[in-house]
Amino acid sequence: MDILIRSLVIFAFLWLIVRVGGKREVAQLSAFDMILLITVGDLVSQGIVQEDYSLTAAVIAVATFSIAGITLSSLAIHFPPFRPWIEGRARIVVRDGEPLLDMLRAERITIQDIHEAAREQGIRRMRHIELCVLETDGSFSFFTQGDEDERDGAPDRDSIA
């Protein structure tokens, strides 16, 4: 029972850390971040099972994490008012070609992050972005305006390349 309680406490703590850490932080893990996560995983397992390195302790810890994850997913599905608390909310970070600086600061992302994601989608100019949404998984969704601006000879002052 002790392992079950410690597993739930660690699960809640890690869930909170990921939620507070920001969507883009989770989506943009570097090689160093992955090594750090593996190390944290080992430290967390030591905190959960303490001196008990038995197969039973490992199964209880993994089962507790799995059931806690399934429970959160079920809550999000069956009780929609809880969904924003569990999964987060999508946020509009660019509207009509203008970055929403307050939202960028709140989500701890930079305009360069948006430029990079836009280039990956083949979008060359900020003014073509009608909406840019930071999704709950840390990815960006772009909704663009028509390409007629490129044909009218407008200056390239908002190029993001």
Short mmCIF file of N, CA and C in Angstrom, two decimals:
data_model
loop_
_atom_site.label_atom_id
_atom_site.label_comp_id
_atom_site.label_asym_id
_atom_site.label_seq_id
_atom_site.Cartn_x
_atom_site.Cartn_y
_atom_site.Cartn_z
N MET A 1 0.82 -1.20 0.00
CA MET A 1 0.00 0.00 0.00
C MET A 1 0.86 1.26 0.00
N ASP A 2 2.01 1.16 0.66
CA ASP A 2 2.93 2.31 0.73
C ASP A 2 3.41 2.69 -0.67
N ILE A 3 3.72 1.70 -1.50
CA ILE A 3 4.20 1.95 -2.86
C ILE A 3 3.09 2.61 -3.68
N LEU A 4 1.86 2.18 -3.50
CA LEU A 4 0.73 2.75 -4.23
C LEU A 4 0.58 4.24 -3.90
N ILE A 5 0.64 4.59 -2.64
CA ILE A 5 0.49 5.99 -2.23
C ILE A 5 1.66 6.83 -2.74
N ARG A 6 2.88 6.32 -2.60
CA ARG A 6 4.05 7.06 -3.11
C ARG A 6 3.96 7.23 -4.62
N SER A 7 3.47 6.20 -5.33
CA SER A 7 3.32 6.29 -6.79
C SER A 7 2.32 7.38 -7.16
N LEU A 8 1.20 7.44 -6.45
CA LEU A 8 0.20 8.47 -6.74
C LEU A 8 0.74 9.88 -6.46
N VAL A 9 1.48 10.03 -5.39
CA VAL A 9 2.07 11.34 -5.06
C VAL A 9 3.06 11.76 -6.14
N ILE A 10 3.93 10.86 -6.56
CA ILE A 10 4.91 11.17 -7.60
C ILE A 10 4.22 11.44 -8.93
N PHE A 11 3.18 10.65 -9.26
CA PHE A 11 2.42 10.88 -10.49
C PHE A 11 1.83 12.29 -10.48
N ALA A 12 1.19 12.67 -9.40
CA ALA A 12 0.57 14.01 -9.29
C ALA A 12 1.64 15.09 -9.40
N PHE A 13 2.78 14.88 -8.77
CA PHE A 13 3.87 15.86 -8.84
C PHE A 13 4.39 16.01 -10.26
N LEU A 14 4.63 14.90 -10.96
CA LEU A 14 5.13 14.96 -12.33
C LEU A 14 4.09 15.57 -13.27
N TRP A 15 2.82 15.25 -13.08
CA TRP A 15 1.76 15.84 -13.89
C TRP A 15 1.76 17.36 -13.71
N LEU A 16 1.88 17.81 -12.47
CA LEU A 16 1.91 19.24 -12.18
C LEU A 16 3.13 19.90 -12.83
N ILE A 17 4.27 19.27 -12.75
CA ILE A 17 5.49 19.82 -13.34
C ILE A 17 5.33 19.98 -14.85
N VAL A 18 4.77 18.97 -15.52
CA VAL A 18 4.58 19.05 -16.97
C VAL A 18 3.58 20.15 -17.31
N ARG A 19 2.51 20.29 -16.52
CA ARG A 19 1.49 21.32 -16.78
C ARG A 19 2.08 22.71 -16.57
N VAL A 20 2.85 22.90 -15.53
CA VAL A 20 3.44 24.21 -15.23
C VAL A 20 4.58 24.51 -16.19
N GLY A 21 5.30 23.49 -16.60
CA GLY A 21 6.46 23.67 -17.47
C GLY A 21 6.14 24.27 -18.82
N GLY A 22 4.94 24.14 -19.27
CA GLY A 22 4.56 24.73 -20.55
C GLY A 22 4.50 23.71 -21.67
N LYS A 23 3.59 23.96 -22.59
CA LYS A 23 3.36 23.03 -23.70
C LYS A 23 4.57 22.92 -24.60
N ARG A 24 5.15 24.04 -24.96
CA ARG A 24 6.27 24.00 -25.89
C ARG A 24 7.48 23.33 -25.27
N GLU A 25 7.65 23.45 -23.97
CA GLU A 25 8.79 22.82 -23.32
C GLU A 25 8.75 21.31 -23.51
N VAL A 26 7.57 20.73 -23.37
CA VAL A 26 7.43 19.29 -23.52
C VAL A 26 7.60 18.89 -24.98
N ALA A 27 7.10 19.70 -25.90
CA ALA A 27 7.15 19.36 -27.32
C ALA A 27 8.56 19.51 -27.90
N GLN A 28 9.42 20.29 -27.26
CA GLN A 28 10.75 20.56 -27.81
C GLN A 28 11.86 19.99 -26.94
N LEU A 29 11.81 18.73 -26.65
CA LEU A 29 12.83 18.12 -25.83
C LEU A 29 14.11 17.90 -26.63
N SER A 30 15.22 18.35 -26.06
CA SER A 30 16.51 18.15 -26.70
C SER A 30 17.10 16.83 -26.20
N ALA A 31 18.25 16.46 -26.74
CA ALA A 31 18.92 15.23 -26.31
C ALA A 31 19.26 15.31 -24.82
N PHE A 32 19.72 16.47 -24.38
CA PHE A 32 20.04 16.65 -22.96
C PHE A 32 18.78 16.48 -22.11
N ASP A 33 17.67 17.04 -22.57
CA ASP A 33 16.41 16.91 -21.84
C ASP A 33 16.00 15.45 -21.71
N MET A 34 16.20 14.68 -22.77
CA MET A 34 15.86 13.26 -22.72
C MET A 34 16.72 12.53 -21.68
N ILE A 35 18.01 12.84 -21.65
CA ILE A 35 18.90 12.23 -20.66
C ILE A 35 18.45 12.63 -19.26
N LEU A 36 18.09 13.89 -19.10
CA LEU A 36 17.61 14.37 -17.81
C LEU A 36 16.33 13.64 -17.40
N LEU A 37 15.44 13.42 -18.35
CA LEU A 37 14.20 12.69 -18.06
C LEU A 37 14.47 11.26 -17.62
N ILE A 38 15.43 10.62 -18.28
CA ILE A 38 15.77 9.25 -17.89
C ILE A 38 16.33 9.24 -16.47
N THR A 39 17.18 10.21 -16.16
CA THR A 39 17.76 10.31 -14.82
C THR A 39 16.66 10.58 -13.79
N VAL A 40 15.77 11.50 -14.12
CA VAL A 40 14.65 11.80 -13.22
C VAL A 40 13.81 10.55 -13.03
N GLY A 41 13.61 9.79 -14.10
CA GLY A 41 12.85 8.56 -14.00
C GLY A 41 13.46 7.59 -13.00
N ASP A 42 14.77 7.49 -13.03
CA ASP A 42 15.44 6.60 -12.08
C ASP A 42 15.29 7.12 -10.66
N LEU A 43 15.47 8.43 -10.49
CA LEU A 43 15.32 9.02 -9.16
C LEU A 43 13.90 8.87 -8.63
N VAL A 44 12.93 9.05 -9.51
CA VAL A 44 11.54 8.90 -9.12
C VAL A 44 11.26 7.47 -8.72
N SER A 45 11.79 6.52 -9.47
CA SER A 45 11.54 5.11 -9.13
C SER A 45 12.13 4.79 -7.76
N GLN A 46 13.28 5.36 -7.45
CA GLN A 46 13.86 5.13 -6.13
C GLN A 46 12.97 5.70 -5.04
N GLY A 47 12.37 6.87 -5.33
CA GLY A 47 11.47 7.47 -4.35
C GLY A 47 10.19 6.69 -4.18
N ILE A 48 9.77 6.00 -5.22
CA ILE A 48 8.53 5.24 -5.14
C ILE A 48 8.74 3.91 -4.42
N VAL A 49 9.74 3.17 -4.83
CA VAL A 49 9.92 1.82 -4.28
C VAL A 49 10.91 1.79 -3.12
N GLN A 50 11.56 2.87 -2.81
CA GLN A 50 12.57 2.97 -1.75
C GLN A 50 13.55 1.81 -1.86
N GLU A 51 13.66 1.02 -0.86
CA GLU A 51 14.64 -0.08 -0.86
C GLU A 51 14.06 -1.36 -1.48
N ASP A 52 12.80 -1.35 -1.82
CA ASP A 52 12.14 -2.55 -2.33
C ASP A 52 12.35 -2.63 -3.84
N TYR A 53 13.27 -3.48 -4.28
CA TYR A 53 13.56 -3.63 -5.70
C TYR A 53 12.93 -4.91 -6.25
N SER A 54 11.88 -5.36 -5.61
CA SER A 54 11.23 -6.59 -6.03
C SER A 54 10.41 -6.36 -7.29
N LEU A 55 10.10 -7.44 -7.97
CA LEU A 55 9.26 -7.40 -9.15
C LEU A 55 7.86 -6.89 -8.78
N THR A 56 7.37 -7.29 -7.64
CA THR A 56 6.04 -6.85 -7.18
C THR A 56 6.00 -5.33 -7.03
N ALA A 57 7.02 -4.75 -6.43
CA ALA A 57 7.06 -3.29 -6.24
C ALA A 57 7.06 -2.58 -7.59
N ALA A 58 7.83 -3.08 -8.54
CA ALA A 58 7.88 -2.46 -9.86
C ALA A 58 6.53 -2.56 -10.56
N VAL A 59 5.89 -3.72 -10.47
CA VAL A 59 4.58 -3.91 -11.10
C VAL A 59 3.55 -2.97 -10.47
N ILE A 60 3.55 -2.85 -9.16
CA ILE A 60 2.61 -1.96 -8.47
C ILE A 60 2.84 -0.51 -8.90
N ALA A 61 4.10 -0.08 -8.97
CA ALA A 61 4.41 1.30 -9.35
C ALA A 61 3.97 1.59 -10.79
N VAL A 62 4.30 0.69 -11.71
CA VAL A 62 3.92 0.89 -13.12
C VAL A 62 2.41 0.84 -13.28
N ALA A 63 1.76 -0.09 -12.60
CA ALA A 63 0.30 -0.19 -12.68
C ALA A 63 -0.36 1.06 -12.12
N THR A 64 0.17 1.59 -11.04
CA THR A 64 -0.40 2.80 -10.45
C THR A 64 -0.29 3.98 -11.41
N PHE A 65 0.87 4.14 -12.04
CA PHE A 65 1.05 5.22 -13.02
C PHE A 65 0.10 5.03 -14.20
N SER A 66 -0.02 3.79 -14.67
CA SER A 66 -0.90 3.52 -15.81
C SER A 66 -2.36 3.80 -15.46
N ILE A 67 -2.80 3.34 -14.33
CA ILE A 67 -4.19 3.54 -13.92
C ILE A 67 -4.46 5.03 -13.67
N ALA A 68 -3.51 5.74 -13.09
CA ALA A 68 -3.68 7.18 -12.87
C ALA A 68 -3.81 7.91 -14.21
N GLY A 69 -3.00 7.53 -15.19
CA GLY A 69 -3.09 8.14 -16.52
C GLY A 69 -4.42 7.84 -17.19
N ILE A 70 -4.86 6.59 -17.10
CA ILE A 70 -6.16 6.21 -17.67
C ILE A 70 -7.29 6.95 -16.98
N THR A 71 -7.18 7.10 -15.68
CA THR A 71 -8.21 7.81 -14.91
C THR A 71 -8.31 9.27 -15.35
N LEU A 72 -7.16 9.93 -15.52
CA LEU A 72 -7.19 11.32 -15.99
C LEU A 72 -7.79 11.41 -17.39
N SER A 73 -7.44 10.49 -18.27
CA SER A 73 -8.02 10.49 -19.62
C SER A 73 -9.52 10.29 -19.57
N SER A 74 -9.97 9.37 -18.72
CA SER A 74 -11.41 9.12 -18.58
C SER A 74 -12.13 10.34 -18.03
N LEU A 75 -11.54 11.00 -17.06
CA LEU A 75 -12.14 12.23 -16.53
C LEU A 75 -12.30 13.27 -17.63
N ALA A 76 -11.27 13.41 -18.46
CA ALA A 76 -11.32 14.40 -19.54
C ALA A 76 -12.41 14.06 -20.55
N ILE A 77 -12.63 12.78 -20.79
CA ILE A 77 -13.64 12.36 -21.76
C ILE A 77 -15.05 12.48 -21.18
N HIS A 78 -15.24 11.97 -19.98
CA HIS A 78 -16.58 11.88 -19.40
C HIS A 78 -17.04 13.15 -18.68
N PHE A 79 -16.13 14.01 -18.32
CA PHE A 79 -16.48 15.25 -17.62
C PHE A 79 -15.79 16.42 -18.32
N PRO A 80 -16.37 16.88 -19.42
CA PRO A 80 -15.75 17.95 -20.22
C PRO A 80 -15.33 19.21 -19.44
N PRO A 81 -16.04 19.60 -18.37
CA PRO A 81 -15.56 20.78 -17.63
C PRO A 81 -14.16 20.60 -17.03
N PHE A 82 -13.75 19.35 -16.79
CA PHE A 82 -12.42 19.09 -16.23
C PHE A 82 -11.33 19.07 -17.30
N ARG A 83 -11.71 18.97 -18.57
CA ARG A 83 -10.75 18.80 -19.66
C ARG A 83 -9.66 19.88 -19.67
N PRO A 84 -10.01 21.18 -19.55
CA PRO A 84 -8.94 22.19 -19.56
C PRO A 84 -7.96 22.03 -18.41
N TRP A 85 -8.42 21.57 -17.27
CA TRP A 85 -7.53 21.37 -16.12
C TRP A 85 -6.60 20.19 -16.35
N ILE A 86 -7.11 19.18 -17.03
CA ILE A 86 -6.33 17.96 -17.22
C ILE A 86 -5.40 18.07 -18.43
N GLU A 87 -5.95 18.51 -19.55
CA GLU A 87 -5.19 18.53 -20.80
C GLU A 87 -4.64 19.90 -21.17
N GLY A 88 -5.14 20.94 -20.56
CA GLY A 88 -4.76 22.29 -20.93
C GLY A 88 -5.71 22.83 -21.99
N ARG A 89 -5.46 24.04 -22.43
CA ARG A 89 -6.29 24.68 -23.45
C ARG A 89 -5.42 25.11 -24.62
N ALA A 90 -6.01 25.03 -25.79
CA ALA A 90 -5.34 25.59 -26.96
C ALA A 90 -5.38 27.11 -26.82
N ARG A 91 -4.33 27.78 -27.24
CA ARG A 91 -4.24 29.24 -27.11
C ARG A 91 -3.93 29.86 -28.46
N ILE A 92 -4.62 30.94 -28.78
CA ILE A 92 -4.32 31.69 -29.99
C ILE A 92 -3.13 32.59 -29.68
N VAL A 93 -2.06 32.46 -30.49
CA VAL A 93 -0.85 33.24 -30.24
C VAL A 93 -0.58 34.25 -31.36
N VAL A 94 -1.25 34.12 -32.51
CA VAL A 94 -1.15 35.10 -33.60
C VAL A 94 -2.56 35.27 -34.15
N ARG A 95 -2.95 36.53 -34.34
CA ARG A 95 -4.26 36.83 -34.93
C ARG A 95 -4.05 37.90 -36.00
N ASP A 96 -4.53 37.60 -37.21
CA ASP A 96 -4.42 38.53 -38.34
C ASP A 96 -2.99 39.03 -38.55
N GLY A 97 -2.04 38.11 -38.47
CA GLY A 97 -0.64 38.42 -38.74
C GLY A 97 0.10 39.11 -37.61
N GLU A 98 -0.58 39.38 -36.51
CA GLU A 98 0.05 40.07 -35.37
C GLU A 98 0.22 39.10 -34.20
N PRO A 99 1.46 38.93 -33.73
CA PRO A 99 1.65 38.06 -32.56
C PRO A 99 1.00 38.69 -31.33
N LEU A 100 0.37 37.88 -30.51
CA LEU A 100 -0.24 38.34 -29.27
C LEU A 100 0.82 38.19 -28.17
N LEU A 101 1.54 39.27 -27.93
CA LEU A 101 2.72 39.23 -27.08
C LEU A 101 2.42 38.79 -25.65
N ASP A 102 1.28 39.21 -25.11
CA ASP A 102 0.93 38.78 -23.75
C ASP A 102 0.76 37.26 -23.68
N MET A 103 0.13 36.70 -24.70
CA MET A 103 -0.08 35.26 -24.73
C MET A 103 1.25 34.53 -24.93
N LEU A 104 2.13 35.08 -25.77
CA LEU A 104 3.44 34.47 -25.98
C LEU A 104 4.21 34.43 -24.66
N ARG A 105 4.17 35.54 -23.92
CA ARG A 105 4.85 35.58 -22.63
C ARG A 105 4.24 34.57 -21.66
N ALA A 106 2.91 34.53 -21.61
CA ALA A 106 2.23 33.61 -20.69
C ALA A 106 2.57 32.15 -21.00
N GLU A 107 2.74 31.81 -22.26
CA GLU A 107 3.05 30.44 -22.67
C GLU A 107 4.56 30.20 -22.76
N ARG A 108 5.35 31.22 -22.51
CA ARG A 108 6.82 31.14 -22.54
C ARG A 108 7.35 30.65 -23.88
N ILE A 109 6.83 31.26 -24.95
CA ILE A 109 7.34 30.97 -26.30
C ILE A 109 7.75 32.28 -26.94
N THR A 110 8.59 32.18 -27.95
CA THR A 110 9.09 33.37 -28.62
C THR A 110 8.50 33.49 -30.03
N ILE A 111 8.64 34.67 -30.58
CA ILE A 111 8.21 34.88 -31.96
C ILE A 111 9.04 33.99 -32.88
N GLN A 112 10.30 33.77 -32.54
CA GLN A 112 11.14 32.89 -33.34
C GLN A 112 10.58 31.46 -33.38
N ASP A 113 9.99 31.01 -32.27
CA ASP A 113 9.35 29.68 -32.27
C ASP A 113 8.23 29.64 -33.31
N ILE A 114 7.45 30.71 -33.37
CA ILE A 114 6.35 30.78 -34.34
C ILE A 114 6.90 30.84 -35.76
N HIS A 115 7.94 31.64 -35.97
CA HIS A 115 8.55 31.74 -37.31
C HIS A 115 9.05 30.37 -37.77
N GLU A 116 9.71 29.66 -36.88
CA GLU A 116 10.24 28.33 -37.24
C GLU A 116 9.11 27.38 -37.61
N ALA A 117 8.07 27.35 -36.79
CA ALA A 117 6.94 26.46 -37.08
C ALA A 117 6.24 26.87 -38.37
N ALA A 118 6.14 28.17 -38.63
CA ALA A 118 5.51 28.65 -39.87
C ALA A 118 6.33 28.22 -41.08
N ARG A 119 7.65 28.36 -40.99
CA ARG A 119 8.51 27.94 -42.10
C ARG A 119 8.35 26.45 -42.38
N GLU A 120 8.21 25.66 -41.31
CA GLU A 120 8.02 24.22 -41.49
C GLU A 120 6.73 23.92 -42.24
N GLN A 121 5.76 24.82 -42.15
CA GLN A 121 4.48 24.65 -42.85
C GLN A 121 4.48 25.36 -44.21
N GLY A 122 5.61 25.94 -44.58
CA GLY A 122 5.70 26.62 -45.86
C GLY A 122 5.12 28.03 -45.86
N ILE A 123 4.95 28.61 -44.70
CA ILE A 123 4.42 29.97 -44.59
C ILE A 123 5.60 30.93 -44.49
N ARG A 124 5.65 31.88 -45.42
CA ARG A 124 6.81 32.77 -45.48
C ARG A 124 6.61 34.11 -44.81
N ARG A 125 5.39 34.56 -44.66
CA ARG A 125 5.14 35.90 -44.13
C ARG A 125 4.10 35.86 -43.01
N MET A 126 4.39 36.61 -41.96
CA MET A 126 3.46 36.69 -40.83
C MET A 126 2.09 37.19 -41.27
N ARG A 127 2.05 38.09 -42.20
CA ARG A 127 0.76 38.68 -42.57
C ARG A 127 -0.18 37.65 -43.21
N HIS A 128 0.36 36.51 -43.64
CA HIS A 128 -0.47 35.45 -44.22
C HIS A 128 -1.14 34.60 -43.15
N ILE A 129 -0.70 34.75 -41.91
CA ILE A 129 -1.26 33.94 -40.82
C ILE A 129 -2.51 34.63 -40.29
N GLU A 130 -3.65 34.01 -40.53
CA GLU A 130 -4.90 34.53 -39.99
C GLU A 130 -4.98 34.20 -38.49
N LEU A 131 -4.71 32.94 -38.16
CA LEU A 131 -4.64 32.50 -36.77
C LEU A 131 -3.52 31.49 -36.62
N CYS A 132 -2.83 31.58 -35.51
CA CYS A 132 -1.86 30.55 -35.12
C CYS A 132 -2.28 30.11 -33.73
N VAL A 133 -2.51 28.81 -33.58
CA VAL A 133 -2.99 28.25 -32.32
C VAL A 133 -1.90 27.36 -31.73
N LEU A 134 -1.56 27.61 -30.49
CA LEU A 134 -0.68 26.71 -29.75
C LEU A 134 -1.57 25.63 -29.16
N GLU A 135 -1.43 24.40 -29.68
CA GLU A 135 -2.29 23.30 -29.27
C GLU A 135 -1.86 22.75 -27.91
N THR A 136 -2.70 21.93 -27.33
CA THR A 136 -2.42 21.40 -26.00
C THR A 136 -1.20 20.49 -25.96
N ASP A 137 -0.81 19.94 -27.12
CA ASP A 137 0.38 19.08 -27.16
C ASP A 137 1.66 19.84 -27.46
N GLY A 138 1.56 21.18 -27.57
CA GLY A 138 2.74 22.00 -27.83
C GLY A 138 2.99 22.28 -29.29
N SER A 139 2.21 21.72 -30.19
CA SER A 139 2.38 21.98 -31.62
C SER A 139 1.60 23.24 -32.01
N PHE A 140 1.92 23.78 -33.18
CA PHE A 140 1.22 24.95 -33.70
C PHE A 140 0.30 24.53 -34.84
N SER A 141 -0.88 25.12 -34.88
CA SER A 141 -1.79 24.98 -36.02
C SER A 141 -1.91 26.35 -36.66
N PHE A 142 -1.76 26.39 -37.98
CA PHE A 142 -1.83 27.66 -38.70
C PHE A 142 -3.06 27.69 -39.60
N PHE A 143 -3.73 28.81 -39.59
CA PHE A 143 -4.84 29.08 -40.49
C PHE A 143 -4.42 30.31 -41.27
N THR A 144 -4.25 30.15 -42.58
CA THR A 144 -3.68 31.22 -43.39
C THR A 144 -4.72 31.88 -44.29
N GLN A 145 -4.38 33.10 -44.65
CA GLN A 145 -5.20 33.83 -45.61
C GLN A 145 -4.77 33.42 -47.01
N GLY A 146 -5.50 33.87 -48.02
CA GLY A 146 -5.17 33.54 -49.42
C GLY A 146 -3.81 34.08 -49.82
N ASP A 147 -3.30 33.59 -50.94
CA ASP A 147 -1.99 34.00 -51.44
C ASP A 147 -2.05 35.22 -52.35
N GLU A 148 -3.18 35.89 -52.43
CA GLU A 148 -3.26 37.03 -53.36
C GLU A 148 -2.32 38.16 -52.98
N ASP A 149 -1.89 38.25 -51.72
CA ASP A 149 -0.96 39.29 -51.31
C ASP A 149 0.38 39.18 -52.03
N GLU A 150 0.83 37.95 -52.32
CA GLU A 150 2.11 37.77 -52.99
C GLU A 150 2.09 38.29 -54.42
N ARG A 151 0.92 38.27 -55.06
CA ARG A 151 0.83 38.69 -56.46
C ARG A 151 0.65 40.19 -56.61
N ASP A 152 0.30 40.90 -55.52
CA ASP A 152 0.03 42.33 -55.68
C ASP A 152 1.28 43.19 -55.58
N GLY A 153 2.44 42.58 -55.39
CA GLY A 153 3.69 43.34 -55.34
C GLY A 153 3.91 44.05 -54.02
N ALA A 154 3.24 43.62 -52.97
CA ALA A 154 3.40 44.23 -51.66
C ALA A 154 4.83 44.02 -51.17
N PRO A 155 5.37 44.96 -50.41
CA PRO A 155 6.75 44.82 -49.90
C PRO A 155 6.86 43.63 -48.95
N ASP A 156 8.08 43.08 -48.83
CA ASP A 156 8.34 41.90 -48.03
C ASP A 156 8.80 42.25 -46.62
N ARG A 157 8.29 43.30 -46.05
CA ARG A 157 8.80 43.75 -44.73
C ARG A 157 8.45 42.80 -43.59
N ASP A 158 7.47 41.90 -43.78
CA ASP A 158 7.16 40.98 -42.67
C ASP A 158 7.61 39.57 -42.98
N SER A 159 8.60 39.40 -43.82
CA SER A 159 9.12 38.08 -44.16
C SER A 159 9.67 37.41 -42.91
N ILE A 160 9.40 36.13 -42.75
CA ILE A 160 9.85 35.41 -41.55
C ILE A 160 10.94 34.40 -41.89
N ALA A 161 11.48 34.48 -43.07
CA ALA A 161 12.54 33.55 -43.46
C ALA A 161 13.87 33.99 -42.91
#
